[in-house]
Amino acid sequence: MTATRDAYRRLLDTLEELGDRFAGEEWGIADDTDVAEAHRLLLHLVASGLETQFEDDPSMPVFRPIVTPWRKTLGDNADAIYHDARVHPGGMYRVRGRTGGAVYVSFTVESGPGDGSFPEATDGVLNDTGFSVESDGSFEFTVGGLDTDLPLGPRSSRITVRHYWEQADPPAVPPAPDLALSIDLVGGDVPRGPRAPTDASVAADIDRLATFLRGRTIDTIAPPGTNEPPAFVSTTPNEFPAPVAPGTHALAAADAAYSMAPYLLGPDEALVVQARWPACRCANLSLWNRQMQTFDYRRHPVSLNRAQTTDIADDGTFTVVIAHEDPGMPNWLDTEGRPFGLAFWRYLLPEGQIATPQARVVPVVDL
């Protein structure tokens, strides 16, 4: 028996456990549609783990896409492209890229053991106000080591990249310019991987994938009702909390503010939300399923950014209508017929106090 065979069997055991537990009643999954979507998430996580974790070497890092319109995890976004790369706390790296017309670009350092598990915290963030951007949108800076633009902590293990756009026309897929993202090890003390795959190295890659799957499900996401959610998350349907910064919450944009609430609607009901965009770099509202996957923005209006918002009053307020069918009103977001979902507001580099969105459930006939 080889180490690789043992690791492969552990991976299969992990998948079976996640299918039984995370996609089951222990995590509040009983309805046929919820069971289907939980399994869909698991397979999306397998694809994401293979892309970002498998054969992952901090001595030769590569920025790889975290999500796509057909591979959704952890609150993806119709207006953004996300990448990440593995790094080692002992390394110094040169990062290059282009903004590609994005209105906001940031690099966030995630802290953790680097074994595929969910990051423990945010070690630092560098947005486009902290590095020089040339007239063609290109930039270059250094990460790690002494006197660099973005330091690495003793447990820093990954870098997350965010590019945000605000387009008036909802895209079938997020904008995809050539961002020319690259990261190169240029100094420091980083262990090198093997010259060619070995039994031990492939086994380690498989185990990291299994740990990644557990870290995005049962090892991090507690069963419903068993933990205290972050301050920006409401447990009351149709009631948004005051938008707040996520602090050092792992995989969050450290210079953003968030507000999220579940919506719960009957077949003839709509959620009417009064809101105001603050002064900020960019902002949007997204609809997710309970697995924190965006609804299908390739086919339906399920997100709204500032450039897409219409009928804004003189005082800056506007109305969003979340409903199962098009009510013929501005700023409609489509539930795709789902009675339950999550509505998530995000504001990047906000200035001053942000007005809390106010929501009420109304009969569709009264709209």
PDB file of N, CA and C in Angstrom, residues 233-301:
ATOM      1  N   VAL A 233     -24.064  39.836  10.038  1.00  0.00           N
ATOM      2  CA  VAL A 233     -25.002  38.793   9.614  1.00  0.00           C
ATOM      3  C   VAL A 233     -26.219  38.793  10.529  1.00  0.00           C
ATOM      4  N   SER A 234     -27.403  38.929   9.941  1.00  0.00           N
ATOM      5  CA  SER A 234     -28.655  38.859  10.687  1.00  0.00           C
ATOM      6  C   SER A 234     -29.185  37.433  10.677  1.00  0.00           C
ATOM      7  N   THR A 235     -29.759  37.008  11.787  1.00  0.00           N
ATOM      8  CA  THR A 235     -30.447  35.714  11.837  1.00  0.00           C
ATOM      9  C   THR A 235     -31.953  35.892  11.737  1.00  0.00           C
ATOM     10  N   THR A 236     -32.412  37.142  11.634  1.00  0.00           N
ATOM     11  CA  THR A 236     -33.842  37.438  11.508  1.00  0.00           C
ATOM     12  C   THR A 236     -34.182  37.647  10.050  1.00  0.00           C
ATOM     13  N   PRO A 237     -35.085  36.857   9.477  1.00  0.00           N
ATOM     14  CA  PRO A 237     -35.424  37.028   8.069  1.00  0.00           C
ATOM     15  C   PRO A 237     -35.933  38.437   7.768  1.00  0.00           C
ATOM     16  N   ASN A 238     -35.500  38.957   6.631  1.00  0.00           N
ATOM     17  CA  ASN A 238     -35.996  40.224   6.091  1.00  0.00           C
ATOM     18  C   ASN A 238     -35.628  41.438   6.952  1.00  0.00           C
ATOM     19  N   GLU A 239     -34.571  41.330   7.746  1.00  0.00           N
ATOM     20  CA  GLU A 239     -34.141  42.448   8.587  1.00  0.00           C
ATOM     21  C   GLU A 239     -32.622  42.569   8.533  1.00  0.00           C
ATOM     22  N   PHE A 240     -32.140  43.680   7.940  1.00  0.00           N
ATOM     23  CA  PHE A 240     -30.697  43.857   7.748  1.00  0.00           C
ATOM     24  C   PHE A 240     -30.055  44.485   8.979  1.00  0.00           C
ATOM     25  N   PRO A 241     -28.874  44.013   9.371  1.00  0.00           N
ATOM     26  CA  PRO A 241     -28.124  44.680  10.442  1.00  0.00           C
ATOM     27  C   PRO A 241     -27.408  45.908   9.892  1.00  0.00           C
ATOM     28  N   ALA A 242     -26.952  46.771  10.788  1.00  0.00           N
ATOM     29  CA  ALA A 242     -26.160  47.921  10.362  1.00  0.00           C
ATOM     30  C   ALA A 242     -24.891  47.436   9.681  1.00  0.00           C
ATOM     31  N   PRO A 243     -24.532  47.989   8.525  1.00  0.00           N
ATOM     32  CA  PRO A 243     -23.290  47.576   7.852  1.00  0.00           C
ATOM     33  C   PRO A 243     -22.080  47.892   8.715  1.00  0.00           C
ATOM     34  N   VAL A 244     -21.185  46.924   8.825  1.00  0.00           N
ATOM     35  CA  VAL A 244     -19.961  47.096   9.611  1.00  0.00           C
ATOM     36  C   VAL A 244     -18.795  46.453   8.882  1.00  0.00           C
ATOM     37  N   ALA A 245     -17.592  46.854   9.264  1.00  0.00           N
ATOM     38  CA  ALA A 245     -16.378  46.237   8.725  1.00  0.00           C
ATOM     39  C   ALA A 245     -16.220  44.836   9.305  1.00  0.00           C
ATOM     40  N   PRO A 246     -15.671  43.893   8.521  1.00  0.00           N
ATOM     41  CA  PRO A 246     -15.525  42.522   9.010  1.00  0.00           C
ATOM     42  C   PRO A 246     -14.348  42.318   9.941  1.00  0.00           C
ATOM     43  N   GLY A 247     -13.514  43.344  10.134  1.00  0.00           N
ATOM     44  CA  GLY A 247     -12.339  43.191  10.998  1.00  0.00           C
ATOM     45  C   GLY A 247     -11.346  42.220  10.393  1.00  0.00           C
ATOM     46  N   THR A 248     -10.852  41.291  11.202  1.00  0.00           N
ATOM     47  CA  THR A 248      -9.867  40.330  10.720  1.00  0.00           C
ATOM     48  C   THR A 248     -10.513  39.015  10.293  1.00  0.00           C
ATOM     49  N   HIS A 249     -11.822  39.026  10.060  1.00  0.00           N
ATOM     50  CA  HIS A 249     -12.533  37.826   9.609  1.00  0.00           C
ATOM     51  C   HIS A 249     -11.860  37.297   8.347  1.00  0.00           C
ATOM     52  N   ALA A 250     -11.459  36.038   8.370  1.00  0.00           N
ATOM     53  CA  ALA A 250     -10.701  35.459   7.255  1.00  0.00           C
ATOM     54  C   ALA A 250     -11.497  35.497   5.959  1.00  0.00           C
ATOM     55  N   LEU A 251     -10.795  35.743   4.859  1.00  0.00           N
ATOM     56  CA  LEU A 251     -11.334  35.780   3.505  1.00  0.00           C
ATOM     57  C   LEU A 251     -12.338  36.904   3.287  1.00  0.00           C
ATOM     58  N   ALA A 252     -12.384  37.881   4.190  1.00  0.00           N
ATOM     59  CA  ALA A 252     -13.211  39.063   3.989  1.00  0.00           C
ATOM     60  C   ALA A 252     -12.327  40.200   3.485  1.00  0.00           C
ATOM     61  N   ALA A 253     -12.943  41.148   2.772  1.00  0.00           N
ATOM     62  CA  ALA A 253     -12.214  42.341   2.344  1.00  0.00           C
ATOM     63  C   ALA A 253     -12.080  43.257   3.556  1.00  0.00           C
ATOM     64  N   ALA A 254     -10.870  43.413   4.052  1.00  0.00           N
ATOM     65  CA  ALA A 254     -10.652  44.105   5.322  1.00  0.00           C
ATOM     66  C   ALA A 254     -11.031  45.581   5.257  1.00  0.00           C
ATOM     67  N   ASP A 255     -11.052  46.183   4.067  1.00  0.00           N
ATOM     68  CA  ASP A 255     -11.415  47.593   3.967  1.00  0.00           C
ATOM     69  C   ASP A 255     -12.820  47.767   3.374  1.00  0.00           C
ATOM     70  N   ALA A 256     -13.701  46.798   3.659  1.00  0.00           N
ATOM     71  CA  ALA A 256     -15.086  46.858   3.213  1.00  0.00           C
ATOM     72  C   ALA A 256     -16.011  46.925   4.412  1.00  0.00           C
ATOM     73  N   ALA A 257     -17.297  47.142   4.142  1.00  0.00           N
ATOM     74  CA  ALA A 257     -18.356  46.983   5.140  1.00  0.00           C
ATOM     75  C   ALA A 257     -19.417  46.073   4.532  1.00  0.00           C
ATOM     76  N   TYR A 258     -20.023  45.243   5.375  1.00  0.00           N
ATOM     77  CA  TYR A 258     -20.991  44.244   4.915  1.00  0.00           C
ATOM     78  C   TYR A 258     -22.283  44.336   5.721  1.00  0.00           C
ATOM     79  N   SER A 259     -23.367  43.873   5.117  1.00  0.00           N
ATOM     80  CA  SER A 259     -24.633  43.657   5.812  1.00  0.00           C
ATOM     81  C   SER A 259     -25.362  42.534   5.092  1.00  0.00           C
ATOM     82  N   MET A 260     -25.760  41.505   5.824  1.00  0.00           N
ATOM     83  CA  MET A 260     -26.427  40.360   5.205  1.00  0.00           C
ATOM     84  C   MET A 260     -27.622  39.928   6.038  1.00  0.00           C
ATOM     85  N   ALA A 261     -28.693  39.551   5.349  1.00  0.00           N
ATOM     86  CA  ALA A 261     -29.873  39.014   6.026  1.00  0.00           C
ATOM     87  C   ALA A 261     -30.495  37.930   5.155  1.00  0.00           C
ATOM     88  N   PRO A 262     -31.106  36.921   5.780  1.00  0.00           N
ATOM     89  CA  PRO A 262     -31.891  35.974   4.996  1.00  0.00           C
ATOM     90  C   PRO A 262     -33.209  36.612   4.589  1.00  0.00           C
ATOM     91  N   TYR A 263     -33.680  36.271   3.404  1.00  0.00           N
ATOM     92  CA  TYR A 263     -35.043  36.665   3.052  1.00  0.00           C
ATOM     93  C   TYR A 263     -35.921  35.417   3.106  1.00  0.00           C
ATOM     94  N   LEU A 264     -37.171  35.607   3.423  1.00  0.00           N
ATOM     95  CA  LEU A 264     -38.151  34.528   3.488  1.00  0.00           C
ATOM     96  C   LEU A 264     -39.458  35.064   2.920  1.00  0.00           C
ATOM     97  N   LEU A 265     -39.885  34.504   1.780  1.00  0.00           N
ATOM     98  CA  LEU A 265     -41.029  35.043   1.059  1.00  0.00           C
ATOM     99  C   LEU A 265     -42.004  33.942   0.665  1.00  0.00           C
ATOM    100  N   GLY A 266     -43.281  34.231   0.830  1.00  0.00           N
ATOM    101  CA  GLY A 266     -44.313  33.343   0.332  1.00  0.00           C
ATOM    102  C   GLY A 266     -44.446  33.482  -1.175  1.00  0.00           C
ATOM    103  N   PRO A 267     -45.273  32.634  -1.794  1.00  0.00           N
ATOM    104  CA  PRO A 267     -45.367  32.648  -3.265  1.00  0.00           C
ATOM    105  C   PRO A 267     -45.918  33.940  -3.830  1.00  0.00           C
ATOM    106  N   ASP A 268     -46.681  34.696  -3.050  1.00  0.00           N
ATOM    107  CA  ASP A 268     -47.282  35.941  -3.549  1.00  0.00           C
ATOM    108  C   ASP A 268     -46.741  37.157  -2.805  1.00  0.00           C
ATOM    109  N   GLU A 269     -45.522  37.038  -2.277  1.00  0.00           N
ATOM    110  CA  GLU A 269     -44.934  38.125  -1.511  1.00  0.00           C
ATOM    111  C   GLU A 269     -43.663  38.636  -2.181  1.00  0.00           C
ATOM    112  N   ALA A 270     -43.315  39.870  -1.841  1.00  0.00           N
ATOM    113  CA  ALA A 270     -42.068  40.485  -2.301  1.00  0.00           C
ATOM    114  C   ALA A 270     -41.414  41.192  -1.125  1.00  0.00           C
ATOM    115  N   LEU A 271     -40.084  41.331  -1.188  1.00  0.00           N
ATOM    116  CA  LEU A 271     -39.347  42.090  -0.187  1.00  0.00           C
ATOM    117  C   LEU A 271     -38.974  43.433  -0.809  1.00  0.00           C
ATOM    118  N   VAL A 272     -39.486  44.500  -0.221  1.00  0.00           N
ATOM    119  CA  VAL A 272     -39.206  45.852  -0.695  1.00  0.00           C
ATOM    120  C   VAL A 272     -38.160  46.465   0.226  1.00  0.00           C
ATOM    121  N   VAL A 273     -37.045  46.882  -0.348  1.00  0.00           N
ATOM    122  CA  VAL A 273     -35.911  47.376   0.451  1.00  0.00           C
ATOM    123  C   VAL A 273     -35.614  48.820   0.068  1.00  0.00           C
ATOM    124  N   GLN A 274     -35.597  49.698   1.065  1.00  0.00           N
ATOM    125  CA  GLN A 274     -35.188  51.082   0.873  1.00  0.00           C
ATOM    126  C   GLN A 274     -33.724  51.209   1.294  1.00  0.00           C
ATOM    127  N   ALA A 275     -32.918  51.812   0.429  1.00  0.00           N
ATOM    128  CA  ALA A 275     -31.479  51.890   0.716  1.00  0.00           C
ATOM    129  C   ALA A 275     -30.896  53.159   0.128  1.00  0.00           C
ATOM    130  N   ARG A 276     -29.645  53.407   0.477  1.00  0.00           N
ATOM    131  CA  ARG A 276     -28.906  54.549  -0.068  1.00  0.00           C
ATOM    132  C   ARG A 276     -27.451  54.119  -0.227  1.00  0.00           C
ATOM    133  N   TRP A 277     -26.903  54.327  -1.413  1.00  0.00           N
ATOM    134  CA  TRP A 277     -25.489  54.026  -1.608  1.00  0.00           C
ATOM    135  C   TRP A 277     -24.647  55.072  -0.908  1.00  0.00           C
ATOM    136  N   PRO A 278     -23.644  54.683  -0.138  1.00  0.00           N
ATOM    137  CA  PRO A 278     -22.771  55.663   0.506  1.00  0.00           C
ATOM    138  C   PRO A 278     -21.683  56.133  -0.464  1.00  0.00           C
ATOM    139  N   ALA A 279     -20.940  57.127  -0.041  1.00  0.00           N
ATOM    140  CA  ALA A 279     -19.717  57.465  -0.767  1.00  0.00           C
ATOM    141  C   ALA A 279     -18.719  56.334  -0.534  1.00  0.00           C
ATOM    142  N   CYS A 280     -18.286  55.705  -1.609  1.00  0.00           N
ATOM    143  CA  CYS A 280     -17.380  54.566  -1.495  1.00  0.00           C
ATOM    144  C   CYS A 280     -16.765  54.308  -2.856  1.00  0.00           C
ATOM    145  N   ARG A 281     -15.855  53.363  -2.935  1.00  0.00           N
ATOM    146  CA  ARG A 281     -15.223  53.035  -4.206  1.00  0.00           C
ATOM    147  C   ARG A 281     -16.181  52.262  -5.100  1.00  0.00           C
ATOM    148  N   CYS A 282     -16.887  51.297  -4.545  1.00  0.00           N
ATOM    149  CA  CYS A 282     -17.894  50.549  -5.289  1.00  0.00           C
ATOM    150  C   CYS A 282     -18.773  49.816  -4.281  1.00  0.00           C
ATOM    151  N   ALA A 283     -19.936  49.387  -4.730  1.00  0.00           N
ATOM    152  CA  ALA A 283     -20.876  48.718  -3.828  1.00  0.00           C
ATOM    153  C   ALA A 283     -21.859  47.902  -4.649  1.00  0.00           C
ATOM    154  N   ASN A 284     -22.403  46.855  -4.014  1.00  0.00           N
ATOM    155  CA  ASN A 284     -23.440  46.083  -4.695  1.00  0.00           C
ATOM    156  C   ASN A 284     -24.266  45.277  -3.698  1.00  0.00           C
ATOM    157  N   LEU A 285     -25.338  44.720  -4.209  1.00  0.00           N
ATOM    158  CA  LEU A 285     -26.219  43.814  -3.478  1.00  0.00           C
ATOM    159  C   LEU A 285     -26.300  42.526  -4.279  1.00  0.00           C
ATOM    160  N   SER A 286     -26.095  41.375  -3.617  1.00  0.00           N
ATOM    161  CA  SER A 286     -26.128  40.075  -4.292  1.00  0.00           C
ATOM    162  C   SER A 286     -27.095  39.143  -3.584  1.00  0.00           C
ATOM    163  N   LEU A 287     -27.746  38.288  -4.366  1.00  0.00           N
ATOM    164  CA  LEU A 287     -28.580  37.233  -3.802  1.00  0.00           C
ATOM    165  C   LEU A 287     -27.823  35.916  -3.867  1.00  0.00           C
ATOM    166  N   TRP A 288     -27.813  35.194  -2.732  1.00  0.00           N
ATOM    167  CA  TRP A 288     -27.140  33.902  -2.618  1.00  0.00           C
ATOM    168  C   TRP A 288     -28.136  32.843  -2.162  1.00  0.00           C
ATOM    169  N   ASN A 289     -27.803  31.587  -2.429  1.00  0.00           N
ATOM    170  CA  ASN A 289     -28.526  30.503  -1.781  1.00  0.00           C
ATOM    171  C   ASN A 289     -27.929  30.280  -0.386  1.00  0.00           C
ATOM    172  N   ARG A 290     -28.450  29.315   0.348  1.00  0.00           N
ATOM    173  CA  ARG A 290     -27.958  29.112   1.716  1.00  0.00           C
ATOM    174  C   ARG A 290     -26.517  28.622   1.757  1.00  0.00           C
ATOM    175  N   GLN A 291     -26.000  28.156   0.613  1.00  0.00           N
ATOM    176  CA  GLN A 291     -24.612  27.716   0.521  1.00  0.00           C
ATOM    177  C   GLN A 291     -23.665  28.854   0.125  1.00  0.00           C
ATOM    178  N   MET A 292     -24.167  30.095   0.161  1.00  0.00           N
ATOM    179  CA  MET A 292     -23.364  31.282  -0.171  1.00  0.00           C
ATOM    180  C   MET A 292     -22.865  31.238  -1.611  1.00  0.00           C
ATOM    181  N   GLN A 293     -23.711  30.739  -2.497  1.00  0.00           N
ATOM    182  CA  GLN A 293     -23.437  30.772  -3.931  1.00  0.00           C
ATOM    183  C   GLN A 293     -24.397  31.760  -4.575  1.00  0.00           C
ATOM    184  N   THR A 294     -23.894  32.649  -5.427  1.00  0.00           N
ATOM    185  CA  THR A 294     -24.792  33.569  -6.106  1.00  0.00           C
ATOM    186  C   THR A 294     -25.802  32.810  -6.943  1.00  0.00           C
ATOM    187  N   PHE A 295     -26.986  33.385  -7.046  1.00  0.00           N
ATOM    188  CA  PHE A 295     -27.947  32.874  -8.018  1.00  0.00           C
ATOM    189  C   PHE A 295     -27.343  33.065  -9.418  1.00  0.00           C
ATOM    190  N   ASP A 296     -28.007  32.562 -10.434  1.00  0.00           N
ATOM    191  CA  ASP A 296     -27.415  32.498 -11.775  1.00  0.00           C
ATOM    192  C   ASP A 296     -27.473  33.866 -12.458  1.00  0.00           C
ATOM    193  N   TYR A 297     -26.408  34.673 -12.292  1.00  0.00           N
ATOM    194  CA  TYR A 297     -26.390  35.997 -12.896  1.00  0.00           C
ATOM    195  C   TYR A 297     -26.160  35.956 -14.395  1.00  0.00           C
ATOM    196  N   ARG A 298     -25.879  34.782 -14.960  1.00  0.00           N
ATOM    197  CA  ARG A 298     -25.792  34.681 -16.424  1.00  0.00           C
ATOM    198  C   ARG A 298     -27.167  34.775 -17.059  1.00  0.00           C
ATOM    199  N   ARG A 299     -28.205  34.408 -16.316  1.00  0.00           N
ATOM    200  CA  ARG A 299     -29.548  34.322 -16.895  1.00  0.00           C
ATOM    201  C   ARG A 299     -30.571  35.247 -16.240  1.00  0.00           C
ATOM    202  N   HIS A 300     -30.311  35.682 -15.008  1.00  0.00           N
ATOM    203  CA  HIS A 300     -31.336  36.413 -14.271  1.00  0.00           C
ATOM    204  C   HIS A 300     -30.741  37.639 -13.590  1.00  0.00           C
ATOM    205  N   PRO A 301     -31.552  38.678 -13.342  1.00  0.00           N
ATOM    206  CA  PRO A 301     -31.080  39.833 -12.573  1.00  0.00           C
ATOM    207  C   PRO A 301     -31.071  39.499 -11.086  1.00  0.00           C
TER     208      PRO A 301
END
